[in-house]
PDB file of C-alpha atoms and ligand atoms in Angstrom:
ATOM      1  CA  UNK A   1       8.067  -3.432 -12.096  1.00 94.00           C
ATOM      2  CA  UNK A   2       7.250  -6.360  -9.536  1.00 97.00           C
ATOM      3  CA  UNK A   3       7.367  -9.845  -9.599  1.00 97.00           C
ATOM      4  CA  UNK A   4       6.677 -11.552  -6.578  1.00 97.00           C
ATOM      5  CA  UNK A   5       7.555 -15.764  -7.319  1.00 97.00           C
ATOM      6  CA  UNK A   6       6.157 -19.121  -4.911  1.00 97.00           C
ATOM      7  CA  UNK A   7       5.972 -16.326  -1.733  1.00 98.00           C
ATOM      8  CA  UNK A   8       4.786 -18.137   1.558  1.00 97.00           C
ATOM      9  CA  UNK A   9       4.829 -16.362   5.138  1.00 97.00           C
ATOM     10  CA  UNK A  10       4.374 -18.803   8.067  1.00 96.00           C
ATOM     11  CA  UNK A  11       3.338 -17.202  11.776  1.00 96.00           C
ATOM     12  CA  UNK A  12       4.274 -19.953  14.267  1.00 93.00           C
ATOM     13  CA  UNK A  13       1.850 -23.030  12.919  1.00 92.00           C
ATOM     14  CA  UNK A  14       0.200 -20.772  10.574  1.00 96.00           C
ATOM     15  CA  UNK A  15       0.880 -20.742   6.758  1.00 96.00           C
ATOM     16  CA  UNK A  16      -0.471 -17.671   6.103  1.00 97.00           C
ATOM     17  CA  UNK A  17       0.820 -17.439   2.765  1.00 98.00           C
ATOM     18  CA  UNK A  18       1.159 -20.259   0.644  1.00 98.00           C
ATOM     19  CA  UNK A  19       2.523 -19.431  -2.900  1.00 97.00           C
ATOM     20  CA  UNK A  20       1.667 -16.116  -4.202  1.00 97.00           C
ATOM     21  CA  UNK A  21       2.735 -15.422  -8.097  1.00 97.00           C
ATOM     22  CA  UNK A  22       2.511 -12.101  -8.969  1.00 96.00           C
ATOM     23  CA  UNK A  23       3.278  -9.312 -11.710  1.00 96.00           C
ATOM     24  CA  UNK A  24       2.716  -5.965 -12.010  1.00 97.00           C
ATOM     25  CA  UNK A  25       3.830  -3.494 -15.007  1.00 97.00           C
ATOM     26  CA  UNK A  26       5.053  -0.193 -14.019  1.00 97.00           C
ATOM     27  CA  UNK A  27       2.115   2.355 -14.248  1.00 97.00           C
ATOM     28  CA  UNK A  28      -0.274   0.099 -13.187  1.00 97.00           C
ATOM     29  CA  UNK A  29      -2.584   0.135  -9.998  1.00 98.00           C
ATOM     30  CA  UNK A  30      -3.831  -3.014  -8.812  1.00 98.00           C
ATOM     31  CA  UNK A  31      -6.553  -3.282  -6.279  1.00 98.00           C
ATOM     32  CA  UNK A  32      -6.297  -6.601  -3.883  1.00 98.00           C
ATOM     33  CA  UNK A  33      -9.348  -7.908  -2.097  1.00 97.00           C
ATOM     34  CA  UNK A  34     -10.543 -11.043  -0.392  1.00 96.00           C
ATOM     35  CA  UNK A  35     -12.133 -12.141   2.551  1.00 96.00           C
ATOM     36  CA  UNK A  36     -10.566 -10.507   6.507  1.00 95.00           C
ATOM     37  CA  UNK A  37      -7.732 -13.051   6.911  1.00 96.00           C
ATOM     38  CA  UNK A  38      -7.084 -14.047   3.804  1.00 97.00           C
ATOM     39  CA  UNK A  39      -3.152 -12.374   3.678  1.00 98.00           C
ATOM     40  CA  UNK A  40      -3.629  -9.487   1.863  1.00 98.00           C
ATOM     41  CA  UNK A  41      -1.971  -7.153   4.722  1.00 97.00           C
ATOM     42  CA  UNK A  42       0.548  -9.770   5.004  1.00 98.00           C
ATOM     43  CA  UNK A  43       1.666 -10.098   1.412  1.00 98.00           C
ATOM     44  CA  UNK A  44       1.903  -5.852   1.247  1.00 97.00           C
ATOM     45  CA  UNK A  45       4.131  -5.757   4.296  1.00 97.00           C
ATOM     46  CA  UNK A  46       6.083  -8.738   2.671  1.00 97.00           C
ATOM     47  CA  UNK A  47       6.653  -6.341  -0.533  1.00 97.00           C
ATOM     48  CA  UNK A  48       7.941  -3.524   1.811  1.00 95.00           C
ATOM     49  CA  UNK A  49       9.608  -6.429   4.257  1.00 95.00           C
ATOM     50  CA  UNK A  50       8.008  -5.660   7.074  1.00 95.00           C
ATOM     51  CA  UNK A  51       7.090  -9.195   7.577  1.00 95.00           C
ATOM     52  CA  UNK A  52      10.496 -11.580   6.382  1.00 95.00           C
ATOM     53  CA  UNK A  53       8.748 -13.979   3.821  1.00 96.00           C
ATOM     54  CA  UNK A  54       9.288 -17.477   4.842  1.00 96.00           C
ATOM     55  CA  UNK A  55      10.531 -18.312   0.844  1.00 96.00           C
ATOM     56  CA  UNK A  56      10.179 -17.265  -2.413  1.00 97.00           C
ATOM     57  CA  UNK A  57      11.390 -14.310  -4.180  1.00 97.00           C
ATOM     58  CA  UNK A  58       9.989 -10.948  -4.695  1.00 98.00           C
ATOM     59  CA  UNK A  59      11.898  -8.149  -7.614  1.00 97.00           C
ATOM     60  CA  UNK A  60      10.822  -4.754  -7.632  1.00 97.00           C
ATOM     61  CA  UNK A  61      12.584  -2.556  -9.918  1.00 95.00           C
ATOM     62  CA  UNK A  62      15.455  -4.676 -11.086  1.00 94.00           C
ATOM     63  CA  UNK A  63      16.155  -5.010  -7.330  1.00 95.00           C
ATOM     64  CA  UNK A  64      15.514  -8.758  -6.090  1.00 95.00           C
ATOM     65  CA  UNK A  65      15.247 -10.502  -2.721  1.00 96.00           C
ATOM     66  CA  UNK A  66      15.538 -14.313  -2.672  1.00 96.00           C
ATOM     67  CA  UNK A  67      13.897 -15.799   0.585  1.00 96.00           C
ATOM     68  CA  UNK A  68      15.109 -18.966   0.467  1.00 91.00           C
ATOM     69  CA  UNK A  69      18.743 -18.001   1.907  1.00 90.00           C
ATOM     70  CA  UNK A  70      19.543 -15.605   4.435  1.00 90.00           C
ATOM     71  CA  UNK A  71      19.056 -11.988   3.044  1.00 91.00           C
ATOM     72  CA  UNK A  72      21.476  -9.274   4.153  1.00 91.00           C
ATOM     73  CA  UNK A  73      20.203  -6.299   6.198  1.00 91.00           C
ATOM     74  CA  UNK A  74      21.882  -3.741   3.714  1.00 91.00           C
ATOM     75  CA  UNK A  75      20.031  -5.255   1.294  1.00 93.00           C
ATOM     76  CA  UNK A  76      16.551  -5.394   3.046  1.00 94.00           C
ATOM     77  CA  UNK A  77      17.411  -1.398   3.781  1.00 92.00           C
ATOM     78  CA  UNK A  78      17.971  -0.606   0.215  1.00 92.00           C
ATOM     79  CA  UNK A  79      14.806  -2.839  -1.043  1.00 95.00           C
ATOM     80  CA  UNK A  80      12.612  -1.408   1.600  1.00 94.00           C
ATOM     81  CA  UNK A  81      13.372   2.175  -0.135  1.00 94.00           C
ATOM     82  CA  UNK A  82      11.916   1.125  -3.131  1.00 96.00           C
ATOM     83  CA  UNK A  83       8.210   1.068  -1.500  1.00 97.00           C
ATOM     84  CA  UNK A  84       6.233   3.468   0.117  1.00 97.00           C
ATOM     85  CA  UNK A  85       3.662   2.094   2.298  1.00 96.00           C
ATOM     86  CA  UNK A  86       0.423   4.094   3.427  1.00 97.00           C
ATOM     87  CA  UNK A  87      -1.252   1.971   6.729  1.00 95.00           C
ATOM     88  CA  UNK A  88      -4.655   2.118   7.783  1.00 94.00           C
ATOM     89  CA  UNK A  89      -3.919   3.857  11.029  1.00 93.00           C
ATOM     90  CA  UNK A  90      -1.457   6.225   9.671  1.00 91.00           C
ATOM     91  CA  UNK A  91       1.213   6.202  11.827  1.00 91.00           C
ATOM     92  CA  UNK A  92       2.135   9.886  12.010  1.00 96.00           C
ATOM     93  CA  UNK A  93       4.689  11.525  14.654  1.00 97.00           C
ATOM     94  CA  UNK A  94       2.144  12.718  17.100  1.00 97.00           C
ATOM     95  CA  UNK A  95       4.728  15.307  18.542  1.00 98.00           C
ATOM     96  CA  UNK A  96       5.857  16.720  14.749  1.00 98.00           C
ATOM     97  CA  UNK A  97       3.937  18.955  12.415  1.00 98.00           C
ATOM     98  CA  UNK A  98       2.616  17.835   9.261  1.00 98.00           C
ATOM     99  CA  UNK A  99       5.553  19.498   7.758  1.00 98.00           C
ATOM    100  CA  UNK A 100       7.744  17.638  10.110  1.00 98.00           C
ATOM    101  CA  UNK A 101       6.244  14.505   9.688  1.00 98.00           C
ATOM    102  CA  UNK A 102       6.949  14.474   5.383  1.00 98.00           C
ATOM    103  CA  UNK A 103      10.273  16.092   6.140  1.00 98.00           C
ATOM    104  CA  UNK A 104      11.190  13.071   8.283  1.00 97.00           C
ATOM    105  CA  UNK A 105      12.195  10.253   6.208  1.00 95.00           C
ATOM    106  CA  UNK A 106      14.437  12.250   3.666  1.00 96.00           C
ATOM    107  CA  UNK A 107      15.976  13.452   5.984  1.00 97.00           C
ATOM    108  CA  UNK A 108      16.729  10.132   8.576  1.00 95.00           C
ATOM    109  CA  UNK A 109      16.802   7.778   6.239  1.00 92.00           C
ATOM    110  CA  UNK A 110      18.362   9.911   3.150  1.00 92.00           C
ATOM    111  CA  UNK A 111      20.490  12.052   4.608  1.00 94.00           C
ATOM    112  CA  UNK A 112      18.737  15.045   2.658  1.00 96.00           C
ATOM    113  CA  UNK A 113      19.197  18.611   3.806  1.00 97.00           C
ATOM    114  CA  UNK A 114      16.703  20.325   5.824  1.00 97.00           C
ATOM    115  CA  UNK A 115      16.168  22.948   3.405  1.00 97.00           C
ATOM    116  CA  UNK A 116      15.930  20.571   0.233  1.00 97.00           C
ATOM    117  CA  UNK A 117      13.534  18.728   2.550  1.00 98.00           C
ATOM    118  CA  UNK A 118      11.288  21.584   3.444  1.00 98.00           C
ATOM    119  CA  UNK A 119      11.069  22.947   0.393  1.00 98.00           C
ATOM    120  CA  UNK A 120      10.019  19.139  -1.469  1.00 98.00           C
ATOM    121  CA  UNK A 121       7.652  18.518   1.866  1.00 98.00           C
ATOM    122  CA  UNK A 122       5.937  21.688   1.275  1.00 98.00           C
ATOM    123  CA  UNK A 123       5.562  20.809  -2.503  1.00 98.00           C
ATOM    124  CA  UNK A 124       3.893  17.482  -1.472  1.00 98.00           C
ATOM    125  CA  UNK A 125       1.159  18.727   1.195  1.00 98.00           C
ATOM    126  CA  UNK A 126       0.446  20.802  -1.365  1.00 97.00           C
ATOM    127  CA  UNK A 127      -0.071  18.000  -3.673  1.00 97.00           C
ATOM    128  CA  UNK A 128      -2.391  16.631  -1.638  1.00 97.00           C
ATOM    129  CA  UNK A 129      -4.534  20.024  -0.440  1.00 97.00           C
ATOM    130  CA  UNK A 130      -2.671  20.555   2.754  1.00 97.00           C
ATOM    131  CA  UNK A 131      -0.852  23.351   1.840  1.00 96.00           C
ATOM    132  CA  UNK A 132      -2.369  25.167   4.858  1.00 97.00           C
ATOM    133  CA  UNK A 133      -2.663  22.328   7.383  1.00 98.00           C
ATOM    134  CA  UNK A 134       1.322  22.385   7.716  1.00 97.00           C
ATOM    135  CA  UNK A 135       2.031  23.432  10.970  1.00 98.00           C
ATOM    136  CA  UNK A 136      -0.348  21.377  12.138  1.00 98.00           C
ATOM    137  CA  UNK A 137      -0.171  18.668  15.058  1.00 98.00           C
ATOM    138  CA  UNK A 138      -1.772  15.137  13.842  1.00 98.00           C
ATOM    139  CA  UNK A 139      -4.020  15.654  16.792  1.00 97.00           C
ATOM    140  CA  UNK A 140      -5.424  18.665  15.007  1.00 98.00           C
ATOM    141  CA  UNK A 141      -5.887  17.314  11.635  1.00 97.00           C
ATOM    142  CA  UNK A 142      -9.216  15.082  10.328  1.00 96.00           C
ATOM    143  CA  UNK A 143      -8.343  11.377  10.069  1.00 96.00           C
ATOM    144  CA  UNK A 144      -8.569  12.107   6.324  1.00 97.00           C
ATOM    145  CA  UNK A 145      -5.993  14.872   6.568  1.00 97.00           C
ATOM    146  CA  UNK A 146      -3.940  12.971   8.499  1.00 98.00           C
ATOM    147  CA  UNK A 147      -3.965  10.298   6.502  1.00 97.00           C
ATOM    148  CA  UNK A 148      -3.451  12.606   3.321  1.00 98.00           C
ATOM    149  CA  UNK A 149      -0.166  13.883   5.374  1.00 98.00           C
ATOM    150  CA  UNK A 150       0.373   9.547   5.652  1.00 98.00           C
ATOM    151  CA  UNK A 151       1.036   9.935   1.603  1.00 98.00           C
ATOM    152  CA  UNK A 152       2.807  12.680   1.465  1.00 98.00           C
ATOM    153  CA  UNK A 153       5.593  11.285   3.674  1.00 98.00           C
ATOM    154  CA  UNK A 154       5.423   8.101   1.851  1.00 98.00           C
ATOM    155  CA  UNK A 155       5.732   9.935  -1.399  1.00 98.00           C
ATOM    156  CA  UNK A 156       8.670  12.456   0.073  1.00 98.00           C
ATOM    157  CA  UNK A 157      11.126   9.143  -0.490  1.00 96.00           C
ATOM    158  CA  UNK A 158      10.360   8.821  -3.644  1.00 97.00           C
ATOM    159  CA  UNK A 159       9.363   5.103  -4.162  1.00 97.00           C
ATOM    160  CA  UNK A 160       8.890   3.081  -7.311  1.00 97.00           C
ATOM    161  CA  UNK A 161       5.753   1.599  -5.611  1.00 98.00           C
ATOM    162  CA  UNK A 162       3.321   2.928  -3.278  1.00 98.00           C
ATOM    163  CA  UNK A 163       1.573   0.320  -1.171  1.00 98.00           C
ATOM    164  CA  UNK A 164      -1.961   1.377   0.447  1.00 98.00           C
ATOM    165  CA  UNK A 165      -2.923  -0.979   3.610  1.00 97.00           C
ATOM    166  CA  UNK A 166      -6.693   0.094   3.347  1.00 96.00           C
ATOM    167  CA  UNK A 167      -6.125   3.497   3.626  1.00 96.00           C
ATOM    168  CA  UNK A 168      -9.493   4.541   4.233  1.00 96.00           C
ATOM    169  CA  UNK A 169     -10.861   1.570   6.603  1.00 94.00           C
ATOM    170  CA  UNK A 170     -10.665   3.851   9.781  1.00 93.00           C
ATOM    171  CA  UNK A 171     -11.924   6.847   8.227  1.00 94.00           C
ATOM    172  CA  UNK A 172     -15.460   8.394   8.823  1.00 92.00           C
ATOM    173  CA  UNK A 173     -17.574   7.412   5.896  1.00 92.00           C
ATOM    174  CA  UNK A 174     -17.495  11.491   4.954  1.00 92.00           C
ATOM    175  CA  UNK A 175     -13.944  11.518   4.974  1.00 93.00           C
ATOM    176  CA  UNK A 176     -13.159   8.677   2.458  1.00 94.00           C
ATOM    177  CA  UNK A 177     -13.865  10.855  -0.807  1.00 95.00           C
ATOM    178  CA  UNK A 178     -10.585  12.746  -0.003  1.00 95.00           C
ATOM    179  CA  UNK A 179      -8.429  10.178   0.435  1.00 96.00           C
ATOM    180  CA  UNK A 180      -9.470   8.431  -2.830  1.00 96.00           C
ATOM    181  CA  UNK A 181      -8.780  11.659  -4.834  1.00 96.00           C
ATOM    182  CA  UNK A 182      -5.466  11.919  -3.686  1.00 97.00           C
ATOM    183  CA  UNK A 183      -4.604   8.302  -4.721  1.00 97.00           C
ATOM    184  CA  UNK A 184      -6.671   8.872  -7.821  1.00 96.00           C
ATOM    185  CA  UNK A 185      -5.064  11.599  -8.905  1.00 96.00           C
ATOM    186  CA  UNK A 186      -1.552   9.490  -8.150  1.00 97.00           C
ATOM    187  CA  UNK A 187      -2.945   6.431 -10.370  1.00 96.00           C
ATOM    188  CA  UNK A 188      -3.415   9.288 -13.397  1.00 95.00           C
ATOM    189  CA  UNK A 189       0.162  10.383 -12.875  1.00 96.00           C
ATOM    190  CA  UNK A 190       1.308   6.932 -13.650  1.00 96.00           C
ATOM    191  CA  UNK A 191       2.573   5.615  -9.892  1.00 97.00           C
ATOM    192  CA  UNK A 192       2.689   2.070  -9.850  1.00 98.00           C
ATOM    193  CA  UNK A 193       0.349   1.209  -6.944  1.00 98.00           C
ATOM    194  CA  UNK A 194      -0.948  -2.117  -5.136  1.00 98.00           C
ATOM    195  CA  UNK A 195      -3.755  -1.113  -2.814  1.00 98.00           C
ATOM    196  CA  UNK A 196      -5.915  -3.890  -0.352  1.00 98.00           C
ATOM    197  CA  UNK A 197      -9.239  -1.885  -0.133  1.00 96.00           C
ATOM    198  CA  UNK A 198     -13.019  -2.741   0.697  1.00 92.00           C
ATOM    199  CA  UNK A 199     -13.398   0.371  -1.739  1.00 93.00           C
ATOM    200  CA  UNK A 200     -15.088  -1.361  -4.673  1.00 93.00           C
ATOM    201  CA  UNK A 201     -15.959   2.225  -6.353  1.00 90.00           C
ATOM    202  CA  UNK A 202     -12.184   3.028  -5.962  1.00 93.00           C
ATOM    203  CA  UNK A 203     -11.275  -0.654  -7.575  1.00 95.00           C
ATOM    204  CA  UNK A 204     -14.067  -0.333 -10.332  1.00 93.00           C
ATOM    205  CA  UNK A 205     -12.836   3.334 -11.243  1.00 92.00           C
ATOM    206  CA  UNK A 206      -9.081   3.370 -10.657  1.00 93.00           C
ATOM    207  CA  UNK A 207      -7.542  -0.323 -11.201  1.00 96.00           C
ATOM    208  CA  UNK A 208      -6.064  -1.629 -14.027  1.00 97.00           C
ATOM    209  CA  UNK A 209      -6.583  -5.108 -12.524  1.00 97.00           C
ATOM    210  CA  UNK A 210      -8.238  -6.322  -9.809  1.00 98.00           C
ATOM    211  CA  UNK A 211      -6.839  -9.659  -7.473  1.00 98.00           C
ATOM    212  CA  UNK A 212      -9.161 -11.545  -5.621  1.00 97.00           C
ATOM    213  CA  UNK A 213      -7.131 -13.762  -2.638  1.00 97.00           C
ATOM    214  CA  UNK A 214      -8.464 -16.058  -0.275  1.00 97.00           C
ATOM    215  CA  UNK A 215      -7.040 -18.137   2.625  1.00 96.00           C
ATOM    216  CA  UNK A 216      -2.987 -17.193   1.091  1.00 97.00           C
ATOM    217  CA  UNK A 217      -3.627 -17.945  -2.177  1.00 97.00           C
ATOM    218  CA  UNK A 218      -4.483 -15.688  -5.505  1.00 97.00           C
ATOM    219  CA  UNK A 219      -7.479 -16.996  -6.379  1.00 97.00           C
ATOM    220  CA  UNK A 220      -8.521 -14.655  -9.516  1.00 97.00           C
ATOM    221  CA  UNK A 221      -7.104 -11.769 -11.204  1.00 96.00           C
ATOM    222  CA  UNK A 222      -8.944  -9.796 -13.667  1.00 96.00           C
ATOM    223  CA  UNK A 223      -9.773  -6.162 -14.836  1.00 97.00           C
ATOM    224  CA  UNK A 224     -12.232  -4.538 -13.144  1.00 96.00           C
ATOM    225  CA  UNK A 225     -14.853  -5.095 -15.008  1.00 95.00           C
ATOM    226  CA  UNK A 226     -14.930  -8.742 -15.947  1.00 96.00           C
ATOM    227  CA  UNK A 227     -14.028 -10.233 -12.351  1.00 96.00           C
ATOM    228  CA  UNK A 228     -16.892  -7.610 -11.127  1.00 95.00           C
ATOM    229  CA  UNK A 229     -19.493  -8.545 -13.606  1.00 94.00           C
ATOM    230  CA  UNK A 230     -18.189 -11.775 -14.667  1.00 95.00           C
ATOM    231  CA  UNK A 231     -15.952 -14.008 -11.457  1.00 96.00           C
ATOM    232  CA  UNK A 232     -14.967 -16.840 -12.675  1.00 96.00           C
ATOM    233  CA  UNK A 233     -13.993 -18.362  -9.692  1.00 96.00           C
ATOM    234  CA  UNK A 234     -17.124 -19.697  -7.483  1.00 96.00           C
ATOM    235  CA  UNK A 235     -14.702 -18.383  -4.099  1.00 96.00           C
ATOM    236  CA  UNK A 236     -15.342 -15.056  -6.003  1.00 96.00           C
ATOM    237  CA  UNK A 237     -18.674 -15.156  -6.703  1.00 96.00           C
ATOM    238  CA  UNK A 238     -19.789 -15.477  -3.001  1.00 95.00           C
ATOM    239  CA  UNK A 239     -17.390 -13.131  -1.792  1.00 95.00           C
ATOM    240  CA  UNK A 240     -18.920 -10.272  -4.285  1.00 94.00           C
ATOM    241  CA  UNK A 241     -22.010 -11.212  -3.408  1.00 92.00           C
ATOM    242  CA  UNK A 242     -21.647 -11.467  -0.009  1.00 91.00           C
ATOM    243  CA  UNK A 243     -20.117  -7.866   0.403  1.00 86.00           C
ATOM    244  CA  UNK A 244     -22.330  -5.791  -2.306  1.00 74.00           C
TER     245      UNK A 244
HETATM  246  P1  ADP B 301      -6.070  -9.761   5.666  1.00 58.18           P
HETATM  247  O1  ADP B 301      -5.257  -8.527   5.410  1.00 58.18           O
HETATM  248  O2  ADP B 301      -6.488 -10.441   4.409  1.00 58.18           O
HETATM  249  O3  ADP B 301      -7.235  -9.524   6.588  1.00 58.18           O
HETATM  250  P2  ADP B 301      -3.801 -10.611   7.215  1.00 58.18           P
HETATM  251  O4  ADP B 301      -2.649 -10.680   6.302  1.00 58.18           O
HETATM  252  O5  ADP B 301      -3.927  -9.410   8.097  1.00 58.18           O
HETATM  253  O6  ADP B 301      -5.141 -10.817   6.385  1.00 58.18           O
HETATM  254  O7  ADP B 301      -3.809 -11.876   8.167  1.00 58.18           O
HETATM  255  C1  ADP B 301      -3.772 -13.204   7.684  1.00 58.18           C
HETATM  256  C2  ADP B 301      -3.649 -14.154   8.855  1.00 58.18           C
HETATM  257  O8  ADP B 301      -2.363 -14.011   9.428  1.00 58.18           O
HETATM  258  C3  ADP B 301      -4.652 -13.917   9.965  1.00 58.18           C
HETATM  259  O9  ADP B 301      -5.087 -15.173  10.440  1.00 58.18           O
HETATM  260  C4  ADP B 301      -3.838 -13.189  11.007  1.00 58.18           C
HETATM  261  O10 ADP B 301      -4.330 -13.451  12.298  1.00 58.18           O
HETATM  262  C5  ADP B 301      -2.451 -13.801  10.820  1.00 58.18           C
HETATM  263  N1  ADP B 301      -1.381 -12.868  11.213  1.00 58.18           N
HETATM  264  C6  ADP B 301      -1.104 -11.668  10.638  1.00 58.18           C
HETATM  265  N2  ADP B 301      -0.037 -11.091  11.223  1.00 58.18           N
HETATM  266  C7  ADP B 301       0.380 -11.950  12.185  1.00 58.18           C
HETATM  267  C8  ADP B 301       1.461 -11.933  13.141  1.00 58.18           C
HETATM  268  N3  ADP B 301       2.310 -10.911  13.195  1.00 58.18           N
HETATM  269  N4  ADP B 301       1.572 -13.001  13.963  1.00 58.18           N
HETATM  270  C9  ADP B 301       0.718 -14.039  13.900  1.00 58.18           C
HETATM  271  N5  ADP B 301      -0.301 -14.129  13.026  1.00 58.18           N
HETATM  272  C10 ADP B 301      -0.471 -13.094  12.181  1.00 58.18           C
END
């Protein structure tokens, strides 16, 4: 479902990443985490080219992007579609309902009625227990709600991927539970997910595999379990230790 191949992002002087390899099978959720700084934000807004990746080439769903020439807009537009990406601040319309907010998207960017839109918008904030939270203003919602509302509008385009940007990092501690059922209860559906997280509960319970990276580089990938019980890598080892 993705392959990202030899991806590097520069900033200025700064190689932040410096040859990521990286598959992931359709269905699966993998959980990415590493040290503050290491490029895990970085290589998620690569995959939804938010950031243009210096080189290298990234496929998601039969659709692929080669870095190393000049990449068409058109085609950035289409690729983009193909993610949905949930940020850690959640980056709703302040002035637009919850309602509004999910109905956005399909409708700017997909040229969906507003009718068909509703209807699938109500569907969704359903789907996540919002069902009576949509007339709501973001300013009235919890910072869990809202960000519940955050993956409903990325799910309202229908991606092949969803891409979480620690979802939960600005939520009070109370709050997180509900946000990690939601994106449970999307793993068990089968969505193909990549999700950078401090959340090792969520990474121990809900990934298929689990990707350690550290200063731009993957340094281990394993299942749960076994890089968990068992790092191999030494860079691993301290940086489990160091945060549980
Ligand atoms: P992580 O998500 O692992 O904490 P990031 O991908 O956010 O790491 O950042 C990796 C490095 O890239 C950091 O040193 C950060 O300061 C730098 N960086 C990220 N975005 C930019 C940017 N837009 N311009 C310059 N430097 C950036």
């Amino acid at each position: 479902m993705i392959k990202i191949n030899g991806l590097y992002k520069q900033f200025d002087q700064l190689q932040v990443l410096k040859g990521i390899d990286l598959e992931v099978e359709k269905g699966k959720v993998v959980v990415v985490i590493g040290p503050s700084g290491s490029g895990k934000t970085t290589m998620l807004r690569c995959l939804n080219v938010l950031e243009t990746p210096t080189k290298g080439v990234i496929s998601i769903s039969g659709q692929s992007l080669d870095f190393s020439k000049a990449v068409p807009k058109k085609d950035i537009a289409s690729f983009r579609r193909l993610t949905g990406m949930v940020f850690q601040s959640y980056n709703l319309f302040p002035h637009k309902t919850a309602l509004e907010n999910v109905m956005e998207g399909p409708i700017v960017v997909k040229g969906v009625n507003k009718e068909t839109a509703r209807k699938k918008a109500e569907i969704l904030l359903e789907k996540v227990g919002l069902a009576d939270k949509q007339d709501y203003y973001p300013a009235q919602l919890s910072g869990g709600q809202q960000q519940r509302v955050g993956i409903a509008r990325a799910l309202a385009m229908e991606p092949e991927v969803m891409l979480f940007d620690e979802p939960t990092s600005a939520l009070d501690p109370e709050l997180v539970g509900e946000v990690l059922k939601v994106m449970k209860d999307l793993a068990a559906e089968g969505m193909t997910m990549i999700v950078v997280t401090h959340e090792m509960r969520f990474a121990r319970e809900a990934a298929d595999e689990v990707i350690f990276m550290d200063q731009g580089v993957v340094v281990e990938r394993n299942k749960p379990d076994e890089i968990f019980t068992n790092p191999k890598e030494e860079r691993t080892r301290k940086f489990l230790n160091m945060i549980q």
